[in-house]
Amino acid sequence: MREAGRINAEVRAILREAVRPGVSGVELDTLAKREIARRDAVPTFVGYAPGGRPPYPGAICYSVNEVLVHGIPDERRLEEGDIVSIDLGVTYRGWVSDAAFTAPVGHVAPELLALLDATERAMWAGIEAARPEARLGDVSHAIESCANDYGIVRDYGGHGVGREMHEPPHILNFGKPGTGMKLKRGMVVALEPMFSLGGPATEELSDRWSVRMADRSYSAHFEETIAITDGEAEVLTLIA
Ligand code: MF3
Ligand code: CO
């Protein structure tokens, strides 16, 4: 899983460098597919088809502005002022890593930078709380505590990761300290806070994948895959 995580980090670093005005989702997706193949790994998301959905076509989820998660890479070119979430799954020798960031495209409004900053800080607060013997509610609460007035998405959350991308437990981005399952050394989970400038409600679009904020407010999403150790969690997907 470390190797799957390292490859995920390398490819995400390349994608982050490639985000700029004028680039399209399809171009970024092609770049991701090439860089994953070069590393003898497999794009986890390609062909993923849970619950009767059409098979997911991309190596990345590519979610711009009010699209929260699971946006499908398209030909539209990014414009200065956009924010884009890029989520990447990498499978290496049967083990999965799952991680995402939201990046500004060129110069963006200060309130969007603040949204990105709060969402990323929430992820780090969750990682800090993810110690052995801590409970899931402690992690969820640490994430929630960074939300201030932002909308906290309730319809999606973190999850276990292993041979499959989505394994139990489901990890909410809000919760009560001292509740829920205990974390144990050796568990691997993905934490993925999602905050919006408006309300928490989401809606799925007609492509059956893209998830947009119901009030069309801009939204941010960060994710890392982490391993629970004896002390601080080990972040497997960290960009060096
Ligand atoms: N990475 C997403 C998650 O964290 C899942 C991607 S869905 C897929 O839950 F279809 F793109 F694979
Ligand atoms: Co995930």
PDB file of C-alpha atoms and ligand atoms in Angstrom:
ATOM      1  CA  MET A   1       0.000   0.000   0.000  1.00  0.00           C
ATOM      2  CA  ARG A   2       2.970   2.312   0.600  1.00  0.00           C
ATOM      3  CA  GLU A   3       3.995   1.834  -3.012  1.00  0.00           C
ATOM      4  CA  ALA A   4       0.453   2.484  -4.261  1.00  0.00           C
ATOM      5  CA  GLY A   5       0.451   5.622  -2.120  1.00  0.00           C
ATOM      6  CA  ARG A   6       3.819   6.804  -3.364  1.00  0.00           C
ATOM      7  CA  ILE A   7       2.741   6.434  -7.004  1.00  0.00           C
ATOM      8  CA  ASN A   8      -0.476   8.278  -6.226  1.00  0.00           C
ATOM      9  CA  ALA A   9       1.543  11.158  -4.728  1.00  0.00           C
ATOM     10  CA  GLU A  10       3.924  11.335  -7.694  1.00  0.00           C
ATOM     11  CA  VAL A  11       1.109  11.442 -10.224  1.00  0.00           C
ATOM     12  CA  ARG A  12      -0.888  13.974  -8.197  1.00  0.00           C
ATOM     13  CA  ALA A  13       2.177  16.221  -8.024  1.00  0.00           C
ATOM     14  CA  ILE A  14       2.408  16.100 -11.837  1.00  0.00           C
ATOM     15  CA  LEU A  15      -1.310  16.869 -12.155  1.00  0.00           C
ATOM     16  CA  ARG A  16      -1.072  19.770  -9.725  1.00  0.00           C
ATOM     17  CA  GLU A  17       1.723  21.281 -11.814  1.00  0.00           C
ATOM     18  CA  ALA A  18      -0.410  20.854 -14.936  1.00  0.00           C
ATOM     19  CA  VAL A  19      -3.438  22.713 -13.549  1.00  0.00           C
ATOM     20  CA  ARG A  20      -3.551  26.119 -15.228  1.00  0.00           C
ATOM     21  CA  PRO A  21      -5.899  28.230 -17.340  1.00  0.00           C
ATOM     22  CA  GLY A  22      -6.427  26.588 -20.740  1.00  0.00           C
ATOM     23  CA  VAL A  23      -5.947  22.957 -19.793  1.00  0.00           C
ATOM     24  CA  SER A  24      -8.932  20.584 -20.059  1.00  0.00           C
ATOM     25  CA  GLY A  25     -10.099  17.707 -17.889  1.00  0.00           C
ATOM     26  CA  VAL A  26      -9.543  15.243 -20.722  1.00  0.00           C
ATOM     27  CA  GLU A  27      -5.939  16.436 -21.070  1.00  0.00           C
ATOM     28  CA  LEU A  28      -5.326  16.020 -17.333  1.00  0.00           C
ATOM     29  CA  ASP A  29      -6.975  12.593 -17.386  1.00  0.00           C
ATOM     30  CA  THR A  30      -4.782  11.481 -20.322  1.00  0.00           C
ATOM     31  CA  LEU A  31      -1.719  12.706 -18.438  1.00  0.00           C
ATOM     32  CA  ALA A  32      -2.796  10.755 -15.338  1.00  0.00           C
ATOM     33  CA  LYS A  33      -3.360   7.563 -17.330  1.00  0.00           C
ATOM     34  CA  ARG A  34       0.071   7.852 -18.958  1.00  0.00           C
ATOM     35  CA  GLU A  35       1.933   8.541 -15.708  1.00  0.00           C
ATOM     36  CA  ILE A  36       0.175   5.683 -13.886  1.00  0.00           C
ATOM     37  CA  ALA A  37       0.953   3.211 -16.705  1.00  0.00           C
ATOM     38  CA  ARG A  38       4.600   4.288 -16.691  1.00  0.00           C
ATOM     39  CA  ARG A  39       4.797   3.250 -13.069  1.00  0.00           C
ATOM     40  CA  ASP A  40       3.323  -0.206 -13.773  1.00  0.00           C
ATOM     41  CA  ALA A  41       0.176   0.683 -11.866  1.00  0.00           C
ATOM     42  CA  VAL A  42      -3.519   0.700 -12.733  1.00  0.00           C
ATOM     43  CA  PRO A  43      -6.010   3.613 -12.538  1.00  0.00           C
ATOM     44  CA  THR A  44      -8.459   2.377  -9.885  1.00  0.00           C
ATOM     45  CA  PHE A  45     -11.420   4.489 -11.008  1.00  0.00           C
ATOM     46  CA  VAL A  46     -11.538   3.341 -14.669  1.00  0.00           C
ATOM     47  CA  GLY A  47     -14.493   1.007 -15.125  1.00  0.00           C
ATOM     48  CA  TYR A  48     -15.715   1.381 -11.533  1.00  0.00           C
ATOM     49  CA  ALA A  49     -19.482   0.793 -11.658  1.00  0.00           C
ATOM     50  CA  PRO A  50     -21.181   0.485  -8.284  1.00  0.00           C
ATOM     51  CA  GLY A  51     -24.955   0.191  -7.944  1.00  0.00           C
ATOM     52  CA  GLY A  52     -25.943   0.095 -11.609  1.00  0.00           C
ATOM     53  CA  ARG A  53     -24.030   3.230 -12.565  1.00  0.00           C
ATOM     54  CA  PRO A  54     -22.365   3.413 -15.975  1.00  0.00           C
ATOM     55  CA  PRO A  55     -18.687   2.406 -15.707  1.00  0.00           C
ATOM     56  CA  TYR A  56     -16.608   5.422 -14.666  1.00  0.00           C
ATOM     57  CA  PRO A  57     -14.511   6.496 -17.695  1.00  0.00           C
ATOM     58  CA  GLY A  58     -11.656   8.435 -16.107  1.00  0.00           C
ATOM     59  CA  ALA A  59      -8.476   7.850 -14.119  1.00  0.00           C
ATOM     60  CA  ILE A  60      -9.314  11.048 -12.231  1.00  0.00           C
ATOM     61  CA  CYS A  61     -12.444  12.593 -10.860  1.00  0.00           C
ATOM     62  CA  TYR A  62     -12.398  16.187 -12.018  1.00  0.00           C
ATOM     63  CA  SER A  63     -14.789  18.486 -10.204  1.00  0.00           C
ATOM     64  CA  VAL A  64     -14.868  22.191 -11.075  1.00  0.00           C
ATOM     65  CA  ASN A  65     -16.351  24.984  -8.921  1.00  0.00           C
ATOM     66  CA  GLU A  66     -19.853  23.955  -7.748  1.00  0.00           C
ATOM     67  CA  VAL A  67     -19.215  20.326  -8.723  1.00  0.00           C
ATOM     68  CA  LEU A  68     -18.176  18.689  -5.461  1.00  0.00           C
ATOM     69  CA  VAL A  69     -16.892  15.233  -6.406  1.00  0.00           C
ATOM     70  CA  HIS A  70     -17.032  12.546  -9.126  1.00  0.00           C
ATOM     71  CA  GLY A  71     -17.091  15.022 -12.036  1.00  0.00           C
ATOM     72  CA  ILE A  72     -16.148  13.364 -15.330  1.00  0.00           C
ATOM     73  CA  PRO A  73     -13.168  14.917 -17.180  1.00  0.00           C
ATOM     74  CA  ASP A  74     -14.465  16.930 -20.148  1.00  0.00           C
ATOM     75  CA  GLU A  75     -13.131  19.113 -22.959  1.00  0.00           C
ATOM     76  CA  ARG A  76     -13.975  22.447 -21.328  1.00  0.00           C
ATOM     77  CA  ARG A  77     -10.827  24.413 -20.609  1.00  0.00           C
ATOM     78  CA  LEU A  78     -10.110  25.661 -17.115  1.00  0.00           C
ATOM     79  CA  GLU A  79     -10.352  29.413 -16.671  1.00  0.00           C
ATOM     80  CA  GLU A  80      -8.577  31.752 -14.329  1.00  0.00           C
ATOM     81  CA  GLY A  81     -10.639  31.960 -11.130  1.00  0.00           C
ATOM     82  CA  ASP A  82     -11.900  28.363 -11.221  1.00  0.00           C
ATOM     83  CA  ILE A  83     -11.181  25.852  -8.484  1.00  0.00           C
ATOM     84  CA  VAL A  84     -10.786  22.199  -9.423  1.00  0.00           C
ATOM     85  CA  SER A  85     -10.783  19.046  -7.310  1.00  0.00           C
ATOM     86  CA  ILE A  86      -8.681  16.242  -8.741  1.00  0.00           C
ATOM     87  CA  ASP A  87      -9.216  12.847  -7.125  1.00  0.00           C
ATOM     88  CA  LEU A  88      -6.940   9.947  -8.059  1.00  0.00           C
ATOM     89  CA  GLY A  89      -7.083   6.217  -7.335  1.00  0.00           C
ATOM     90  CA  VAL A  90      -4.014   4.065  -7.987  1.00  0.00           C
ATOM     91  CA  THR A  91      -3.868   0.281  -7.719  1.00  0.00           C
ATOM     92  CA  TYR A  92      -0.436  -1.320  -7.436  1.00  0.00           C
ATOM     93  CA  ARG A  93      -0.119  -5.106  -7.157  1.00  0.00           C
ATOM     94  CA  GLY A  94      -3.736  -5.265  -6.027  1.00  0.00           C
ATOM     95  CA  TRP A  95      -3.488  -2.574  -3.334  1.00  0.00           C
ATOM     96  CA  VAL A  96      -5.341   0.708  -3.619  1.00  0.00           C
ATOM     97  CA  SER A  97      -4.528   4.316  -2.725  1.00  0.00           C
ATOM     98  CA  ASP A  98      -7.075   7.135  -2.949  1.00  0.00           C
ATOM     99  CA  ALA A  99      -6.305  10.842  -2.607  1.00  0.00           C
ATOM    100  CA  ALA A 100      -7.474  14.240  -3.809  1.00  0.00           C
ATOM    101  CA  PHE A 101      -6.705  17.938  -3.704  1.00  0.00           C
ATOM    102  CA  THR A 102      -8.541  21.076  -4.763  1.00  0.00           C
ATOM    103  CA  ALA A 103      -6.402  23.618  -6.589  1.00  0.00           C
ATOM    104  CA  PRO A 104      -6.960  27.237  -7.591  1.00  0.00           C
ATOM    105  CA  VAL A 105      -6.653  27.965 -11.330  1.00  0.00           C
ATOM    106  CA  GLY A 106      -4.490  31.075 -11.646  1.00  0.00           C
ATOM    107  CA  HIS A 107      -5.645  33.869  -9.374  1.00  0.00           C
ATOM    108  CA  VAL A 108      -8.895  33.112  -7.570  1.00  0.00           C
ATOM    109  CA  ALA A 109     -11.099  35.072  -5.180  1.00  0.00           C
ATOM    110  CA  PRO A 110      -9.775  35.315  -1.601  1.00  0.00           C
ATOM    111  CA  GLU A 111     -12.898  33.631  -0.201  1.00  0.00           C
ATOM    112  CA  LEU A 112     -12.177  30.614  -2.373  1.00  0.00           C
ATOM    113  CA  LEU A 113      -8.590  30.414  -1.139  1.00  0.00           C
ATOM    114  CA  ALA A 114      -9.965  30.534   2.414  1.00  0.00           C
ATOM    115  CA  LEU A 115     -12.382  27.697   1.605  1.00  0.00           C
ATOM    116  CA  LEU A 116      -9.546  25.566   0.204  1.00  0.00           C
ATOM    117  CA  ASP A 117      -7.382  26.348   3.210  1.00  0.00           C
ATOM    118  CA  ALA A 118     -10.087  25.417   5.740  1.00  0.00           C
ATOM    119  CA  THR A 119     -10.909  22.170   3.958  1.00  0.00           C
ATOM    120  CA  GLU A 120      -7.260  21.129   3.775  1.00  0.00           C
ATOM    121  CA  ARG A 121      -6.734  22.080   7.428  1.00  0.00           C
ATOM    122  CA  ALA A 122      -9.750  19.938   8.349  1.00  0.00           C
ATOM    123  CA  MET A 123      -8.126  16.974   6.641  1.00  0.00           C
ATOM    124  CA  TRP A 124      -4.935  17.519   8.640  1.00  0.00           C
ATOM    125  CA  ALA A 125      -6.904  17.873  11.862  1.00  0.00           C
ATOM    126  CA  GLY A 126      -8.553  14.539  11.099  1.00  0.00           C
ATOM    127  CA  ILE A 127      -5.170  12.932  10.378  1.00  0.00           C
ATOM    128  CA  GLU A 128      -3.787  14.299  13.644  1.00  0.00           C
ATOM    129  CA  ALA A 129      -6.747  12.796  15.523  1.00  0.00           C
ATOM    130  CA  ALA A 130      -6.385   9.394  13.839  1.00  0.00           C
ATOM    131  CA  ARG A 131      -4.331   7.681  16.540  1.00  0.00           C
ATOM    132  CA  PRO A 132      -4.610   4.120  17.826  1.00  0.00           C
ATOM    133  CA  GLU A 133      -7.465   3.791  20.353  1.00  0.00           C
ATOM    134  CA  ALA A 134      -9.075   7.027  19.112  1.00  0.00           C
ATOM    135  CA  ARG A 135     -12.648   6.581  17.940  1.00  0.00           C
ATOM    136  CA  LEU A 136     -14.052   7.460  14.536  1.00  0.00           C
ATOM    137  CA  GLY A 137     -16.154  10.159  16.206  1.00  0.00           C
ATOM    138  CA  ASP A 138     -12.961  11.846  17.398  1.00  0.00           C
ATOM    139  CA  VAL A 139     -11.680  12.008  13.823  1.00  0.00           C
ATOM    140  CA  SER A 140     -15.035  13.194  12.462  1.00  0.00           C
ATOM    141  CA  HIS A 141     -15.286  15.835  15.170  1.00  0.00           C
ATOM    142  CA  ALA A 142     -11.751  17.102  14.491  1.00  0.00           C
ATOM    143  CA  ILE A 143     -12.742  17.580  10.824  1.00  0.00           C
ATOM    144  CA  GLU A 144     -16.043  19.269  11.696  1.00  0.00           C
ATOM    145  CA  SER A 145     -14.277  21.650  14.090  1.00  0.00           C
ATOM    146  CA  CYS A 146     -12.438  23.276  11.163  1.00  0.00           C
ATOM    147  CA  ALA A 147     -15.618  24.030   9.197  1.00  0.00           C
ATOM    148  CA  ASN A 148     -16.531  27.379  10.820  1.00  0.00           C
ATOM    149  CA  ASP A 149     -19.465  28.662   8.728  1.00  0.00           C
ATOM    150  CA  TYR A 150     -18.851  26.450   5.723  1.00  0.00           C
ATOM    151  CA  GLY A 151     -21.393  23.851   4.683  1.00  0.00           C
ATOM    152  CA  ILE A 152     -20.261  20.385   5.786  1.00  0.00           C
ATOM    153  CA  VAL A 153     -21.222  17.805   3.189  1.00  0.00           C
ATOM    154  CA  ARG A 154     -23.151  14.962   4.810  1.00  0.00           C
ATOM    155  CA  ASP A 155     -23.825  12.761   1.813  1.00  0.00           C
ATOM    156  CA  TYR A 156     -20.201  11.654   1.278  1.00  0.00           C
ATOM    157  CA  GLY A 157     -17.271  10.895   3.541  1.00  0.00           C
ATOM    158  CA  GLY A 158     -14.123   8.922   4.101  1.00  0.00           C
ATOM    159  CA  HIS A 159     -13.738   5.148   4.093  1.00  0.00           C
ATOM    160  CA  GLY A 160     -11.470   2.190   4.632  1.00  0.00           C
ATOM    161  CA  VAL A 161      -9.023   1.412   1.807  1.00  0.00           C
ATOM    162  CA  GLY A 162      -7.252  -1.848   1.011  1.00  0.00           C
ATOM    163  CA  ARG A 163      -7.719  -4.404  -1.742  1.00  0.00           C
ATOM    164  CA  GLU A 164     -10.842  -2.429  -2.576  1.00  0.00           C
ATOM    165  CA  MET A 165     -11.138   1.342  -2.883  1.00  0.00           C
ATOM    166  CA  HIS A 166     -14.181   1.491  -0.629  1.00  0.00           C
ATOM    167  CA  GLU A 167     -14.091  -0.701   2.465  1.00  0.00           C
ATOM    168  CA  PRO A 168     -15.722  -0.248   5.850  1.00  0.00           C
ATOM    169  CA  PRO A 169     -15.863   1.883   7.900  1.00  0.00           C
ATOM    170  CA  HIS A 170     -17.604   4.928   6.447  1.00  0.00           C
ATOM    171  CA  ILE A 171     -16.103   8.046   8.053  1.00  0.00           C
ATOM    172  CA  LEU A 172     -18.366  11.062   8.453  1.00  0.00           C
ATOM    173  CA  ASN A 173     -17.004  14.595   8.291  1.00  0.00           C
ATOM    174  CA  PHE A 174     -18.917  15.526  11.455  1.00  0.00           C
ATOM    175  CA  GLY A 175     -19.441  13.635  14.680  1.00  0.00           C
ATOM    176  CA  LYS A 176     -19.306  13.357  18.438  1.00  0.00           C
ATOM    177  CA  PRO A 177     -16.013  12.718  20.255  1.00  0.00           C
ATOM    178  CA  GLY A 178     -15.824   9.378  22.059  1.00  0.00           C
ATOM    179  CA  THR A 179     -18.323   7.646  19.760  1.00  0.00           C
ATOM    180  CA  GLY A 180     -17.928   5.048  17.049  1.00  0.00           C
ATOM    181  CA  MET A 181     -15.429   2.343  16.264  1.00  0.00           C
ATOM    182  CA  LYS A 182     -11.919   2.366  17.732  1.00  0.00           C
ATOM    183  CA  LEU A 183      -8.995   2.798  15.375  1.00  0.00           C
ATOM    184  CA  LYS A 184      -6.320   0.117  15.586  1.00  0.00           C
ATOM    185  CA  ARG A 185      -2.758  -0.029  14.355  1.00  0.00           C
ATOM    186  CA  GLY A 186      -2.593  -1.400  10.816  1.00  0.00           C
ATOM    187  CA  MET A 187      -5.926  -0.023   9.637  1.00  0.00           C
ATOM    188  CA  VAL A 188      -5.769   2.042   6.455  1.00  0.00           C
ATOM    189  CA  VAL A 189      -8.408   4.687   5.793  1.00  0.00           C
ATOM    190  CA  ALA A 190      -9.030   7.635   3.498  1.00  0.00           C
ATOM    191  CA  LEU A 191     -10.138  10.884   5.133  1.00  0.00           C
ATOM    192  CA  GLU A 192     -11.913  13.283   2.800  1.00  0.00           C
ATOM    193  CA  PRO A 193     -13.465  16.464   4.153  1.00  0.00           C
ATOM    194  CA  MET A 194     -15.764  18.379   1.785  1.00  0.00           C
ATOM    195  CA  PHE A 195     -16.916  21.904   2.592  1.00  0.00           C
ATOM    196  CA  SER A 196     -18.958  24.428   0.611  1.00  0.00           C
ATOM    197  CA  LEU A 197     -19.539  28.175   0.657  1.00  0.00           C
ATOM    198  CA  GLY A 198     -23.277  27.496   1.004  1.00  0.00           C
ATOM    199  CA  GLY A 199     -25.462  24.736   2.370  1.00  0.00           C
ATOM    200  CA  PRO A 200     -24.563  21.063   2.724  1.00  0.00           C
ATOM    201  CA  ALA A 201     -27.062  19.561   0.262  1.00  0.00           C
ATOM    202  CA  THR A 202     -25.800  17.828  -2.883  1.00  0.00           C
ATOM    203  CA  GLU A 203     -27.415  16.487  -6.053  1.00  0.00           C
ATOM    204  CA  GLU A 204     -26.324  13.921  -8.602  1.00  0.00           C
ATOM    205  CA  LEU A 205     -26.322  15.059 -12.242  1.00  0.00           C
ATOM    206  CA  SER A 206     -27.836  13.178 -15.201  1.00  0.00           C
ATOM    207  CA  ASP A 207     -24.461  11.606 -16.086  1.00  0.00           C
ATOM    208  CA  ARG A 208     -25.082   9.522 -12.901  1.00  0.00           C
ATOM    209  CA  TRP A 209     -21.642  10.505 -11.551  1.00  0.00           C
ATOM    210  CA  SER A 210     -21.101  14.231 -11.097  1.00  0.00           C
ATOM    211  CA  VAL A 211     -22.192  15.485  -7.700  1.00  0.00           C
ATOM    212  CA  ARG A 212     -22.983  19.189  -7.504  1.00  0.00           C
ATOM    213  CA  MET A 213     -23.904  21.394  -4.550  1.00  0.00           C
ATOM    214  CA  ALA A 214     -27.697  21.773  -4.659  1.00  0.00           C
ATOM    215  CA  ASP A 215     -27.420  25.553  -4.120  1.00  0.00           C
ATOM    216  CA  ARG A 216     -24.608  25.740  -6.735  1.00  0.00           C
ATOM    217  CA  SER A 217     -22.175  27.059  -4.164  1.00  0.00           C
ATOM    218  CA  TYR A 218     -18.461  26.440  -4.752  1.00  0.00           C
ATOM    219  CA  SER A 219     -17.048  23.473  -2.870  1.00  0.00           C
ATOM    220  CA  ALA A 220     -13.684  21.984  -1.899  1.00  0.00           C
ATOM    221  CA  HIS A 221     -12.437  18.460  -1.272  1.00  0.00           C
ATOM    222  CA  PHE A 222      -9.133  17.108   0.052  1.00  0.00           C
ATOM    223  CA  GLU A 223      -8.253  13.478   0.656  1.00  0.00           C
ATOM    224  CA  GLU A 224      -5.294  11.388   1.803  1.00  0.00           C
ATOM    225  CA  THR A 225      -4.926   7.678   2.443  1.00  0.00           C
ATOM    226  CA  ILE A 226      -3.411   7.091   5.898  1.00  0.00           C
ATOM    227  CA  ALA A 227      -2.216   4.109   7.912  1.00  0.00           C
ATOM    228  CA  ILE A 228      -2.863   3.955  11.647  1.00  0.00           C
ATOM    229  CA  THR A 229       0.420   3.341  13.481  1.00  0.00           C
ATOM    230  CA  ASP A 230       1.427   3.319  17.146  1.00  0.00           C
ATOM    231  CA  GLY A 231       1.495   7.117  17.155  1.00  0.00           C
ATOM    232  CA  GLU A 232       0.762   9.684  14.479  1.00  0.00           C
ATOM    233  CA  ALA A 233      -0.825   8.234  11.351  1.00  0.00           C
ATOM    234  CA  GLU A 234       1.436   7.605   8.352  1.00  0.00           C
ATOM    235  CA  VAL A 235       0.209   9.490   5.293  1.00  0.00           C
ATOM    236  CA  LEU A 236       0.688   7.065   2.401  1.00  0.00           C
ATOM    237  CA  THR A 237      -0.283   9.469  -0.379  1.00  0.00           C
ATOM    238  CA  LEU A 238       1.671  12.538   0.735  1.00  0.00           C
ATOM    239  CA  ILE A 239       3.130  14.670  -2.077  1.00  0.00           C
ATOM    240  CA  ALA A 240       6.816  15.019  -1.186  1.00  0.00           C
TER     241      ALA A 240
HETATM  242  N1  MF3 B   1     -12.176   8.664  -4.950  1.00  0.00           N
HETATM  243  C1  MF3 B   1     -13.572   8.673  -4.747  1.00  0.00           C
HETATM  244  C2  MF3 B   1     -13.826   8.448  -3.282  1.00  0.00           C
HETATM  245  O1  MF3 B   1     -13.020   8.803  -2.526  1.00  0.00           O
HETATM  246  C3  MF3 B   1     -14.282   7.646  -5.546  1.00  0.00           C
HETATM  247  C4  MF3 B   1     -14.177   7.830  -6.975  1.00  0.00           C
HETATM  248  S1  MF3 B   1     -15.535   7.179  -7.714  1.00  0.00           S
HETATM  249  C5  MF3 B   1     -14.970   6.673  -9.212  1.00  0.00           C
HETATM  250  O2  MF3 B   1     -14.787   7.938  -2.836  1.00  0.00           O
HETATM  251  F1  MF3 B   1     -15.889   6.237  -9.870  1.00  0.00           F
HETATM  252  F2  MF3 B   1     -14.392   7.659  -9.791  1.00  0.00           F
HETATM  253  F3  MF3 B   1     -14.129   5.723  -9.030  1.00  0.00           F
HETATM  254 CO    CO B   2     -12.101   8.225  -1.235  1.00  0.00          CO
END
